């Protein structure tokens, strides 16, 4: 077992990146993956029949649960070269779908479940990202406690590529202590105050904006202005206060409220419903309610350090799915706090590089999961009404009806798309279908679903996770070599 584990470590460290032809994935494709790389069901290669000798069996699904059906397996590899040859021949990775920019579905074939689970855990907990780590609270007279506000700030995702920054501690000062530099730290400031009403609040904001620009601070409005070529559009420049349920409780007249989810169809439907003459608008808030200021992530002030402004210009498109430009929160409309007249928040926050196993705020994925590939066999032909019932009710999308020349029958059920199988056992309620279909899972075939938070594309996260796994394997291999050398 020890020999096999160490050999696997060496194989993975040699194969994942140094020998791309042996590993059926081009990491450059993962890094620069675009929508044109999607493999549709029509262009996808046929699904091979599972080799039970390579897995030692399969998981059969029955009414009571799952049972492992053993099968004759291949003999144990006689040496590392044979093990390496088997792994190279069986290992493959194939992109199946990309539903959105932040989602990726791919399949990994020819590996043990321990490898698949290691890759999943690394994507969640060991791929580094940037997040707010230290918050220096100068003044907070709002109702949110300092600790709660700091926690909320830490969970705000940042639209910056972590690969462009060093780990904190890499740079040291004259005494050998870790030093904060423009290569390992991002500085944000938040300086907001609530006026007595919307007009006063707007005056305060404009006055503070001049001061911020003189100090070289960058807000979300400045990024929007730079990307618009210097022209500031009304939808980007919001009023800081008001009354009602809109941004900062009151928007400028004729200034449309942006969609949080960018669902234009839903937005139009909601606008039509509100403008309908049959709808009577009812006030949400009681009259004479004190003015309330909403503090959003667009109010964050980025304080560029060193050459960060030249490395991350405001007119750039960014690396994630957010607004891009400079170093900004991934989404500019995340609500941070609410203030009443006279309340202020003044703080400075430092973002540093970290991993999800230290804190969930560093995790680059919203979810990363896998499921074992279903394998469906039709043991006995299924015809006509029973076939249509199977296709339309028991397993939609998995089977399809095809015309048949079999005497006395119109159509026959065939397996169409096993990827759509949810392992539902509803068909087993029918005694005929129960005897006609065998459902199982292939132990070495995994379907991964990765959803990125947004600071990195999911394909990049997968490639970075493979890099981390490669480094782990190299460390284990090095320790094994040292142990053998000491034993000799």
CSV table of C-alpha atoms in Angstrom, one decimal:
chain,number,residue,atom,x,y,z
A,1,UNK,CA,0.0,0.0,0.0
A,2,UNK,CA,2.8,2.4,0.8
A,3,UNK,CA,4.5,1.6,-2.5
A,4,UNK,CA,1.3,2.2,-4.4
A,5,UNK,CA,0.6,5.5,-2.6
A,6,UNK,CA,4.1,6.9,-3.2
A,7,UNK,CA,4.1,5.7,-6.8
A,8,UNK,CA,0.7,7.5,-7.3
A,9,UNK,CA,2.2,10.7,-5.8
A,10,UNK,CA,5.1,10.6,-8.3
A,11,UNK,CA,2.8,9.7,-11.2
A,12,UNK,CA,0.6,12.7,-10.5
A,13,UNK,CA,3.4,15.1,-10.0
A,14,UNK,CA,5.0,14.0,-13.3
A,15,UNK,CA,1.8,13.7,-15.3
A,16,UNK,CA,-0.5,16.6,-14.3
A,17,UNK,CA,1.6,19.3,-15.8
A,18,UNK,CA,4.9,18.0,-17.1
A,19,UNK,CA,3.4,15.4,-19.5
A,20,UNK,CA,0.2,16.8,-20.9
A,21,UNK,CA,-0.3,14.1,-23.7
A,22,UNK,CA,-0.5,11.5,-20.9
A,23,UNK,CA,-3.1,13.4,-19.0
A,24,UNK,CA,-6.1,14.2,-21.3
A,25,UNK,CA,-6.4,17.9,-20.3
A,26,UNK,CA,-4.6,21.0,-21.5
A,27,UNK,CA,-4.2,23.3,-18.6
A,28,UNK,CA,-3.9,26.3,-20.9
A,29,UNK,CA,-7.4,25.4,-22.1
A,30,UNK,CA,-8.5,25.5,-18.4
A,31,UNK,CA,-6.9,28.8,-17.8
A,32,UNK,CA,-8.2,30.5,-20.9
A,33,UNK,CA,-11.4,28.5,-21.2
A,34,UNK,CA,-14.1,30.3,-23.1
A,35,UNK,CA,-17.7,29.6,-24.1
A,36,UNK,CA,-16.6,28.2,-27.4
A,37,UNK,CA,-15.0,25.3,-25.5
A,38,UNK,CA,-18.3,23.8,-24.4
A,39,UNK,CA,-18.8,20.2,-25.4
A,40,UNK,CA,-22.4,19.7,-26.2
A,41,UNK,CA,-24.2,16.3,-26.1
A,42,UNK,CA,-24.3,16.2,-29.9
A,43,UNK,CA,-20.5,16.6,-30.3
A,44,UNK,CA,-19.5,14.5,-27.2
A,45,UNK,CA,-17.7,11.3,-27.8
A,46,UNK,CA,-19.7,8.1,-27.0
A,47,UNK,CA,-19.6,7.0,-23.4
A,48,UNK,CA,-17.4,3.9,-23.1
A,49,UNK,CA,-18.7,0.8,-21.4
A,50,UNK,CA,-17.2,0.6,-17.8
A,51,UNK,CA,-14.3,-1.7,-17.4
A,52,UNK,CA,-15.2,-3.6,-14.3
A,53,UNK,CA,-11.7,-5.2,-14.1
A,54,UNK,CA,-10.2,-1.7,-13.6
A,55,UNK,CA,-12.5,-0.9,-10.7
A,56,UNK,CA,-13.0,-4.4,-9.2
A,57,UNK,CA,-16.8,-4.1,-9.5
A,58,UNK,CA,-19.6,-1.6,-9.6
A,59,UNK,CA,-22.3,-0.2,-7.3
A,60,UNK,CA,-25.7,-1.6,-8.1
A,61,UNK,CA,-28.8,0.4,-7.1
A,62,UNK,CA,-31.7,-1.6,-5.9
A,63,UNK,CA,-34.9,-0.9,-3.9
A,64,UNK,CA,-33.3,-1.1,-0.5
A,65,UNK,CA,-30.1,0.9,-1.3
A,66,UNK,CA,-26.7,0.4,-3.0
A,67,UNK,CA,-24.7,-2.8,-3.1
A,68,UNK,CA,-21.2,-3.3,-4.4
A,69,UNK,CA,-21.1,-6.1,-7.1
A,70,UNK,CA,-17.6,-7.5,-7.2
A,71,UNK,CA,-15.9,-8.4,-10.5
A,72,UNK,CA,-12.6,-10.0,-11.4
A,73,UNK,CA,-10.0,-7.2,-11.1
A,74,UNK,CA,-6.6,-6.7,-12.8
A,75,UNK,CA,-3.6,-8.2,-11.0
A,76,UNK,CA,-1.6,-5.9,-8.7
A,77,UNK,CA,1.0,-3.9,-10.7
A,78,UNK,CA,4.4,-5.6,-10.5
A,79,UNK,CA,6.2,-2.3,-10.3
A,80,UNK,CA,5.8,1.5,-10.6
A,81,UNK,CA,6.2,1.5,-14.3
A,82,UNK,CA,3.2,-0.7,-14.9
A,83,UNK,CA,1.2,1.3,-12.4
A,84,UNK,CA,2.2,4.5,-14.3
A,85,UNK,CA,1.3,3.0,-17.6
A,86,UNK,CA,-2.2,2.0,-16.4
A,87,UNK,CA,-2.8,5.4,-14.9
A,88,UNK,CA,-1.8,7.2,-18.1
A,89,UNK,CA,-4.0,5.1,-20.3
A,90,UNK,CA,-7.1,5.4,-18.1
A,91,UNK,CA,-6.9,9.0,-16.8
A,92,UNK,CA,-8.9,11.6,-18.7
A,93,UNK,CA,-10.7,14.9,-18.0
A,94,UNK,CA,-13.4,16.3,-20.2
A,95,UNK,CA,-15.4,19.5,-20.0
A,96,UNK,CA,-19.2,18.8,-20.3
A,97,UNK,CA,-20.9,22.1,-19.9
A,98,UNK,CA,-20.5,25.7,-18.8
A,99,UNK,CA,-23.9,27.0,-17.8
A,100,UNK,CA,-22.5,30.5,-16.9
A,101,UNK,CA,-19.2,32.3,-16.5
A,102,UNK,CA,-19.0,31.1,-12.9
A,103,UNK,CA,-20.1,27.5,-13.4
A,104,UNK,CA,-18.3,24.5,-14.9
A,105,UNK,CA,-19.2,20.9,-15.2
A,106,UNK,CA,-16.6,18.3,-16.2
A,107,UNK,CA,-16.0,14.6,-15.8
A,108,UNK,CA,-12.9,12.9,-14.4
A,109,UNK,CA,-12.4,9.3,-15.4
A,110,UNK,CA,-9.9,6.6,-14.4
A,111,UNK,CA,-9.0,7.7,-10.8
A,112,UNK,CA,-9.8,6.5,-7.4
A,113,UNK,CA,-12.5,8.2,-5.3
A,114,UNK,CA,-9.8,9.4,-2.9
A,115,UNK,CA,-8.2,11.5,-5.8
A,116,UNK,CA,-11.6,13.0,-6.7
A,117,UNK,CA,-12.3,13.9,-3.1
A,118,UNK,CA,-8.9,15.4,-2.6
A,119,UNK,CA,-9.4,17.6,-5.7
A,120,UNK,CA,-12.8,18.7,-4.3
A,121,UNK,CA,-11.4,19.5,-0.9
A,122,UNK,CA,-8.5,21.4,-2.3
A,123,UNK,CA,-10.8,23.6,-4.5
A,124,UNK,CA,-12.8,24.4,-1.4
A,125,UNK,CA,-10.1,24.9,1.2
A,126,UNK,CA,-6.6,25.2,-0.3
A,127,UNK,CA,-6.8,27.4,-3.4
A,128,UNK,CA,-5.6,30.8,-2.1
A,129,UNK,CA,-7.6,34.0,-2.7
A,130,UNK,CA,-7.5,37.6,-1.4
A,131,UNK,CA,-10.0,38.7,1.4
A,132,UNK,CA,-10.1,41.4,4.0
A,133,UNK,CA,-8.2,40.1,7.0
A,134,UNK,CA,-7.5,43.1,9.3
A,135,UNK,CA,-10.0,45.9,10.1
A,136,UNK,CA,-8.8,49.0,11.9
A,137,UNK,CA,-11.9,50.7,13.3
A,138,UNK,CA,-11.4,54.4,13.9
A,139,UNK,CA,-15.0,55.4,14.5
A,140,UNK,CA,-18.3,53.4,14.4
A,141,UNK,CA,-21.4,55.1,15.8
A,142,UNK,CA,-23.8,52.9,13.9
A,143,UNK,CA,-26.0,50.2,15.4
A,144,UNK,CA,-23.8,47.3,14.0
A,145,UNK,CA,-21.1,46.3,16.5
A,146,UNK,CA,-17.4,46.5,15.4
A,147,UNK,CA,-17.0,42.7,15.4
A,148,UNK,CA,-20.1,42.1,13.4
A,149,UNK,CA,-19.2,44.8,10.9
A,150,UNK,CA,-15.7,43.4,10.5
A,151,UNK,CA,-17.1,40.0,9.9
A,152,UNK,CA,-19.4,41.3,7.2
A,153,UNK,CA,-16.5,43.2,5.5
A,154,UNK,CA,-14.4,40.0,5.5
A,155,UNK,CA,-17.0,38.1,3.6
A,156,UNK,CA,-17.1,40.7,0.8
A,157,UNK,CA,-15.5,39.0,-2.3
A,158,UNK,CA,-12.8,41.0,-4.0
A,159,UNK,CA,-12.4,41.2,-7.8
A,160,UNK,CA,-8.7,40.6,-7.9
A,161,UNK,CA,-6.5,37.8,-9.1
A,162,UNK,CA,-4.7,36.3,-6.1
A,163,UNK,CA,-2.0,34.9,-8.3
A,164,UNK,CA,-0.7,38.4,-8.7
A,165,UNK,CA,0.1,38.8,-5.0
A,166,UNK,CA,2.5,37.1,-2.6
A,167,UNK,CA,1.8,35.4,0.7
A,168,UNK,CA,2.1,37.6,3.7
A,169,UNK,CA,5.5,36.9,5.3
A,170,UNK,CA,7.3,36.5,2.0
A,171,UNK,CA,8.7,40.1,2.5
A,172,UNK,CA,10.4,41.0,5.7
A,173,UNK,CA,11.7,44.2,7.3
A,174,UNK,CA,15.2,44.9,8.6
A,175,UNK,CA,14.5,43.0,11.8
A,176,UNK,CA,13.3,39.9,9.9
A,177,UNK,CA,9.6,40.4,10.7
A,178,UNK,CA,6.9,40.1,8.1
A,179,UNK,CA,6.3,43.4,6.4
A,180,UNK,CA,3.2,44.7,4.6
A,181,UNK,CA,4.0,45.7,1.0
A,182,UNK,CA,2.1,46.5,-2.2
A,183,UNK,CA,2.9,42.9,-3.2
A,184,UNK,CA,1.0,41.2,-0.4
A,185,UNK,CA,-1.5,43.7,1.0
A,186,UNK,CA,-4.5,45.6,-0.5
A,187,UNK,CA,-5.8,48.6,1.5
A,188,UNK,CA,-9.4,49.8,1.6
A,189,UNK,CA,-11.0,52.6,3.5
A,190,UNK,CA,-14.6,53.3,4.4
A,191,UNK,CA,-15.5,56.8,5.5
A,192,UNK,CA,-19.3,57.5,5.4
A,193,UNK,CA,-21.5,59.8,7.4
A,194,UNK,CA,-25.3,60.2,7.4
A,195,UNK,CA,-26.8,63.7,7.0
A,196,UNK,CA,-30.1,64.9,8.4
A,197,UNK,CA,-31.8,64.5,5.0
A,198,UNK,CA,-31.1,63.6,1.4
A,199,UNK,CA,-29.9,67.0,0.4
A,200,UNK,CA,-27.5,67.4,3.2
A,201,UNK,CA,-26.2,63.9,2.8
A,202,UNK,CA,-25.6,64.6,-0.9
A,203,UNK,CA,-23.6,67.7,0.0
A,204,UNK,CA,-21.5,65.8,2.5
A,205,UNK,CA,-20.8,63.1,-0.1
A,206,UNK,CA,-19.7,65.6,-2.7
A,207,UNK,CA,-17.4,67.4,-0.3
A,208,UNK,CA,-15.8,64.1,0.9
A,209,UNK,CA,-15.4,63.0,-2.7
A,210,UNK,CA,-13.1,65.9,-3.5
A,211,UNK,CA,-11.0,65.0,-0.5
A,212,UNK,CA,-10.8,61.4,-1.5
A,213,UNK,CA,-9.6,62.2,-5.0
A,214,UNK,CA,-7.0,64.5,-3.6
A,215,UNK,CA,-5.7,61.6,-1.5
A,216,UNK,CA,-5.7,59.2,-4.4
A,217,UNK,CA,-8.5,57.0,-3.2
A,218,UNK,CA,-10.7,55.1,-5.6
A,219,UNK,CA,-14.4,54.5,-5.2
A,220,UNK,CA,-16.8,52.4,-7.2
A,221,UNK,CA,-18.0,55.6,-8.9
A,222,UNK,CA,-14.5,56.4,-10.1
A,223,UNK,CA,-14.2,53.0,-11.7
A,224,UNK,CA,-17.5,53.5,-13.5
A,225,UNK,CA,-16.3,56.9,-14.6
A,226,UNK,CA,-13.0,55.6,-16.0
A,227,UNK,CA,-14.7,52.8,-17.8
A,228,UNK,CA,-17.2,55.2,-19.4
A,229,UNK,CA,-14.3,57.3,-20.8
A,230,UNK,CA,-14.7,60.1,-18.3
A,231,UNK,CA,-18.5,60.5,-18.7
A,232,UNK,CA,-20.5,59.8,-15.6
A,233,UNK,CA,-23.8,58.3,-16.3
A,234,UNK,CA,-26.8,58.8,-14.1
A,235,UNK,CA,-27.3,55.2,-13.3
A,236,UNK,CA,-23.8,55.0,-11.9
A,237,UNK,CA,-23.9,58.2,-9.8
A,238,UNK,CA,-26.5,57.6,-7.1
A,239,UNK,CA,-27.8,59.9,-4.4
A,240,UNK,CA,-26.6,59.1,-1.0
A,241,UNK,CA,-29.9,59.3,0.8
A,242,UNK,CA,-33.7,59.6,0.5
A,243,UNK,CA,-36.9,58.0,1.5
A,244,UNK,CA,-38.5,54.8,0.5
A,245,UNK,CA,-37.2,51.3,-0.5
A,246,UNK,CA,-34.7,52.3,-3.2
A,247,UNK,CA,-30.9,52.7,-3.0
A,248,UNK,CA,-30.0,54.9,0.0
A,249,UNK,CA,-33.8,55.2,0.4
A,250,UNK,CA,-34.2,57.8,-2.3
A,251,UNK,CA,-32.9,58.1,-5.9
A,252,UNK,CA,-32.6,61.1,-8.2
A,253,UNK,CA,-35.7,61.8,-10.2
A,254,UNK,CA,-35.6,59.8,-13.4
A,255,UNK,CA,-32.6,57.7,-12.2
A,256,UNK,CA,-33.4,54.0,-12.8
A,257,UNK,CA,-32.6,51.5,-10.1
A,258,UNK,CA,-30.2,48.9,-11.4
A,259,UNK,CA,-31.0,45.3,-11.2
A,260,UNK,CA,-29.1,43.3,-8.6
A,261,UNK,CA,-29.4,40.0,-10.5
A,262,UNK,CA,-29.3,41.6,-14.0
A,263,UNK,CA,-32.6,39.9,-14.8
A,264,UNK,CA,-33.8,42.3,-17.5
A,265,UNK,CA,-36.9,40.2,-18.3
A,266,UNK,CA,-37.9,40.1,-14.7
A,267,UNK,CA,-37.2,43.8,-14.3
A,268,UNK,CA,-39.5,44.7,-17.2
A,269,UNK,CA,-42.2,42.4,-15.9
A,270,UNK,CA,-42.0,44.0,-12.5
A,271,UNK,CA,-42.0,47.5,-14.0
A,272,UNK,CA,-45.1,46.7,-16.1
A,273,UNK,CA,-46.8,45.4,-13.0
A,274,UNK,CA,-46.1,48.5,-11.0
A,275,UNK,CA,-47.1,50.9,-13.7
A,276,UNK,CA,-50.4,49.1,-14.3
A,277,UNK,CA,-53.4,51.3,-13.6
A,278,UNK,CA,-55.0,48.4,-11.6
A,279,UNK,CA,-52.2,48.5,-9.1
A,280,UNK,CA,-52.5,50.8,-6.1
A,281,UNK,CA,-49.1,51.8,-4.6
A,282,UNK,CA,-49.1,51.4,-0.8
A,283,UNK,CA,-46.4,53.0,1.4
A,284,UNK,CA,-44.0,50.5,2.9
A,285,UNK,CA,-42.6,52.8,5.6
A,286,UNK,CA,-44.6,54.8,8.1
A,287,UNK,CA,-44.7,58.6,7.5
A,288,UNK,CA,-42.1,60.9,9.1
A,289,UNK,CA,-39.6,58.1,9.4
A,290,UNK,CA,-36.0,59.5,10.0
A,291,UNK,CA,-33.7,59.5,7.0
A,292,UNK,CA,-31.7,56.3,6.6
A,293,UNK,CA,-28.5,56.0,4.6
A,294,UNK,CA,-27.6,52.7,3.1
A,295,UNK,CA,-23.9,51.9,2.9
A,296,UNK,CA,-22.9,49.7,0.0
A,297,UNK,CA,-19.6,48.2,-1.2
A,298,UNK,CA,-19.5,50.9,-3.8
A,299,UNK,CA,-18.6,53.2,-0.9
A,300,UNK,CA,-15.4,51.3,-0.3
A,301,UNK,CA,-12.3,53.4,-1.1
A,302,UNK,CA,-9.4,51.6,-2.6
A,303,UNK,CA,-6.1,53.1,-1.5
A,304,UNK,CA,-3.5,52.0,-4.1
A,305,UNK,CA,-0.1,51.2,-2.6
A,306,UNK,CA,3.2,51.3,-4.5
A,307,UNK,CA,2.6,50.6,-8.2
A,308,UNK,CA,-0.8,48.9,-7.7
A,309,UNK,CA,-2.6,51.6,-9.7
A,310,UNK,CA,-0.4,51.0,-12.7
A,311,UNK,CA,-0.7,47.2,-12.3
A,312,UNK,CA,-4.5,47.4,-11.9
A,313,UNK,CA,-5.7,50.4,-14.0
A,314,UNK,CA,-9.2,51.6,-13.5
A,315,UNK,CA,-10.2,51.2,-17.2
A,316,UNK,CA,-9.3,47.4,-17.2
A,317,UNK,CA,-12.0,44.8,-17.4
A,318,UNK,CA,-11.0,43.0,-14.3
A,319,UNK,CA,-10.4,39.3,-13.7
A,320,UNK,CA,-13.7,38.1,-12.2
A,321,UNK,CA,-17.3,38.5,-13.1
A,322,UNK,CA,-17.8,41.8,-11.3
A,323,UNK,CA,-17.6,45.4,-12.6
A,324,UNK,CA,-13.8,45.1,-13.1
A,325,UNK,CA,-11.3,47.9,-13.1
A,326,UNK,CA,-8.7,48.5,-10.4
A,327,UNK,CA,-9.2,46.5,-7.3
A,328,UNK,CA,-12.8,46.6,-6.2
A,329,UNK,CA,-15.4,44.4,-4.5
A,330,UNK,CA,-16.8,41.8,-6.8
A,331,UNK,CA,-20.2,43.3,-6.5
A,332,UNK,CA,-20.8,47.0,-5.8
A,333,UNK,CA,-24.3,46.6,-4.5
A,334,UNK,CA,-23.7,44.5,-1.3
A,335,UNK,CA,-25.3,46.2,1.7
A,336,UNK,CA,-22.8,46.8,4.5
A,337,UNK,CA,-24.7,48.8,7.0
A,338,UNK,CA,-27.5,51.4,7.6
A,339,UNK,CA,-27.0,54.7,9.2
A,340,UNK,CA,-29.3,57.3,10.8
A,341,UNK,CA,-28.6,61.1,10.9
A,342,UNK,CA,-25.3,61.8,12.8
A,343,UNK,CA,-23.9,58.3,12.6
A,344,UNK,CA,-20.6,57.7,11.0
A,345,UNK,CA,-18.3,54.8,10.0
A,346,UNK,CA,-14.6,55.3,9.6
A,347,UNK,CA,-12.2,52.4,9.2
A,348,UNK,CA,-9.3,50.9,7.2
A,349,UNK,CA,-9.2,47.3,6.1
A,350,UNK,CA,-6.3,45.3,4.8
A,351,UNK,CA,-6.8,42.4,2.4
A,352,UNK,CA,-4.2,39.5,2.4
A,353,UNK,CA,-3.8,36.1,0.8
A,354,UNK,CA,-5.3,33.1,2.5
A,355,UNK,CA,-7.0,29.7,2.1
A,356,UNK,CA,-10.4,28.4,2.9
A,357,UNK,CA,-9.2,26.0,5.6
A,358,UNK,CA,-8.2,29.1,7.7
A,359,UNK,CA,-11.5,30.9,7.0
A,360,UNK,CA,-14.5,30.4,4.7
A,361,UNK,CA,-14.0,34.0,3.3
A,362,UNK,CA,-11.0,32.8,1.4
A,363,UNK,CA,-12.8,29.9,-0.3
A,364,UNK,CA,-12.9,30.6,-4.1
A,365,UNK,CA,-16.0,28.5,-4.7
A,366,UNK,CA,-19.6,28.8,-3.7
A,367,UNK,CA,-19.8,25.0,-4.2
A,368,UNK,CA,-17.6,22.2,-5.5
A,369,UNK,CA,-19.1,18.8,-5.6
A,370,UNK,CA,-19.1,15.6,-7.6
A,371,UNK,CA,-21.3,12.6,-8.2
A,372,UNK,CA,-20.5,9.1,-9.4
A,373,UNK,CA,-21.4,8.5,-13.1
A,374,UNK,CA,-24.6,6.5,-13.5
A,375,UNK,CA,-24.6,3.4,-15.7
A,376,UNK,CA,-28.0,2.2,-17.0
A,377,UNK,CA,-28.6,-1.1,-18.8
A,378,UNK,CA,-31.8,-2.2,-20.4
A,379,UNK,CA,-31.9,-6.0,-19.7
A,380,UNK,CA,-35.2,-6.7,-21.4
A,381,UNK,CA,-36.9,-4.7,-24.3
A,382,UNK,CA,-39.4,-2.1,-23.2
A,383,UNK,CA,-42.1,-1.3,-25.7
A,384,UNK,CA,-45.0,1.0,-26.5
A,385,UNK,CA,-47.1,2.4,-23.6
A,386,UNK,CA,-44.6,1.2,-21.0
A,387,UNK,CA,-41.7,2.8,-22.8
A,388,UNK,CA,-43.6,6.1,-23.1
A,389,UNK,CA,-44.4,5.9,-19.4
A,390,UNK,CA,-40.7,5.4,-18.6
A,391,UNK,CA,-39.6,8.2,-20.8
A,392,UNK,CA,-42.1,10.8,-19.7
A,393,UNK,CA,-42.7,10.0,-16.0
A,394,UNK,CA,-40.2,7.8,-14.3
A,395,UNK,CA,-36.8,9.1,-15.7
A,396,UNK,CA,-37.3,12.2,-17.9
A,397,UNK,CA,-34.4,13.0,-20.1
A,398,UNK,CA,-32.6,9.7,-19.5
A,399,UNK,CA,-34.5,7.5,-22.0
A,400,UNK,CA,-36.1,8.2,-25.3
A,401,UNK,CA,-38.5,6.3,-27.6
A,402,UNK,CA,-37.3,5.1,-31.0
A,403,UNK,CA,-39.4,3.5,-33.7
A,404,UNK,CA,-38.8,-0.2,-33.8
A,405,UNK,CA,-39.3,-2.9,-36.4
A,406,UNK,CA,-40.0,-5.6,-33.8
A,407,UNK,CA,-43.2,-7.3,-34.7
A,408,UNK,CA,-46.3,-6.0,-32.9
A,409,UNK,CA,-44.7,-2.9,-31.4
A,410,UNK,CA,-44.5,0.8,-32.3
A,411,UNK,CA,-41.6,2.2,-30.3
A,412,UNK,CA,-38.9,0.9,-28.0
A,413,UNK,CA,-37.2,2.7,-25.0
A,414,UNK,CA,-33.4,3.2,-25.3
A,415,UNK,CA,-30.9,5.0,-23.1
A,416,UNK,CA,-30.4,8.5,-24.3
A,417,UNK,CA,-28.5,10.5,-21.7
A,418,UNK,CA,-27.2,8.8,-18.6
A,419,UNK,CA,-25.8,12.1,-17.4
A,420,UNK,CA,-29.3,13.3,-16.7
A,421,UNK,CA,-30.0,10.4,-14.3
A,422,UNK,CA,-30.7,11.4,-10.7
A,423,UNK,CA,-30.6,7.8,-9.5
A,424,UNK,CA,-34.3,7.9,-8.9
A,425,UNK,CA,-35.8,4.5,-8.2
A,426,UNK,CA,-39.4,5.4,-9.1
A,427,UNK,CA,-39.4,3.0,-12.0
A,428,UNK,CA,-38.9,0.1,-9.6
A,429,UNK,CA,-42.5,0.5,-8.5
A,430,UNK,CA,-43.5,-1.1,-11.7
A,431,UNK,CA,-42.6,-4.8,-11.5
A,432,UNK,CA,-42.0,-5.1,-15.2
A,433,UNK,CA,-39.6,-2.1,-15.4
A,434,UNK,CA,-37.8,-3.3,-12.3
A,435,UNK,CA,-36.8,-6.5,-14.0
A,436,UNK,CA,-36.0,-4.8,-17.3
A,437,UNK,CA,-33.6,-2.1,-16.1
A,438,UNK,CA,-30.3,-2.3,-14.2
A,439,UNK,CA,-29.0,0.9,-12.6
A,440,UNK,CA,-25.5,1.2,-11.3
A,441,UNK,CA,-22.7,3.6,-10.6
A,442,UNK,CA,-19.2,3.5,-12.1
A,443,UNK,CA,-16.7,3.8,-9.2
A,444,UNK,CA,-13.9,5.5,-11.2
A,445,UNK,CA,-16.0,8.0,-13.2
A,446,UNK,CA,-16.9,11.3,-11.5
A,447,UNK,CA,-19.0,14.3,-12.7
A,448,UNK,CA,-17.8,17.5,-11.0
A,449,UNK,CA,-19.9,20.7,-10.6
A,450,UNK,CA,-17.9,23.8,-9.7
A,451,UNK,CA,-19.4,27.2,-9.0
A,452,UNK,CA,-17.0,30.1,-8.5
A,453,UNK,CA,-17.6,33.0,-6.2
A,454,UNK,CA,-16.3,35.2,-9.0
A,455,UNK,CA,-12.8,36.3,-8.3
A,456,UNK,CA,-11.5,33.4,-10.4
A,457,UNK,CA,-13.1,31.5,-13.2
A,458,UNK,CA,-14.0,27.9,-12.3
A,459,UNK,CA,-11.6,26.4,-14.9
A,460,UNK,CA,-8.8,28.4,-13.3
A,461,UNK,CA,-9.8,27.1,-9.9
A,462,UNK,CA,-9.6,23.5,-11.1
A,463,UNK,CA,-6.1,24.1,-12.6
A,464,UNK,CA,-4.9,25.8,-9.4
A,465,UNK,CA,-6.3,22.9,-7.4
A,466,UNK,CA,-4.3,20.5,-9.6
A,467,UNK,CA,-1.2,22.6,-9.0
A,468,UNK,CA,-1.7,22.4,-5.2
A,469,UNK,CA,-2.2,18.6,-5.5
A,470,UNK,CA,1.0,18.3,-7.5
A,471,UNK,CA,2.9,20.2,-4.9
A,472,UNK,CA,1.5,17.9,-2.2
A,473,UNK,CA,2.5,14.9,-4.1
A,474,UNK,CA,6.0,16.2,-4.7
A,475,UNK,CA,6.4,16.8,-0.9
A,476,UNK,CA,5.3,13.3,-0.1
A,477,UNK,CA,7.6,11.9,-2.7
A,478,UNK,CA,10.5,13.9,-1.4
A,479,UNK,CA,9.8,12.8,2.2
A,480,UNK,CA,9.7,9.2,1.0
A,481,UNK,CA,13.0,9.5,-0.8
A,482,UNK,CA,14.6,11.0,2.3
A,483,UNK,CA,13.2,8.2,4.4
A,484,UNK,CA,14.6,5.6,2.0
A,485,UNK,CA,18.0,7.4,2.0
A,486,UNK,CA,18.1,7.4,5.8
A,487,UNK,CA,17.2,3.7,5.9
A,488,UNK,CA,20.0,2.8,3.6
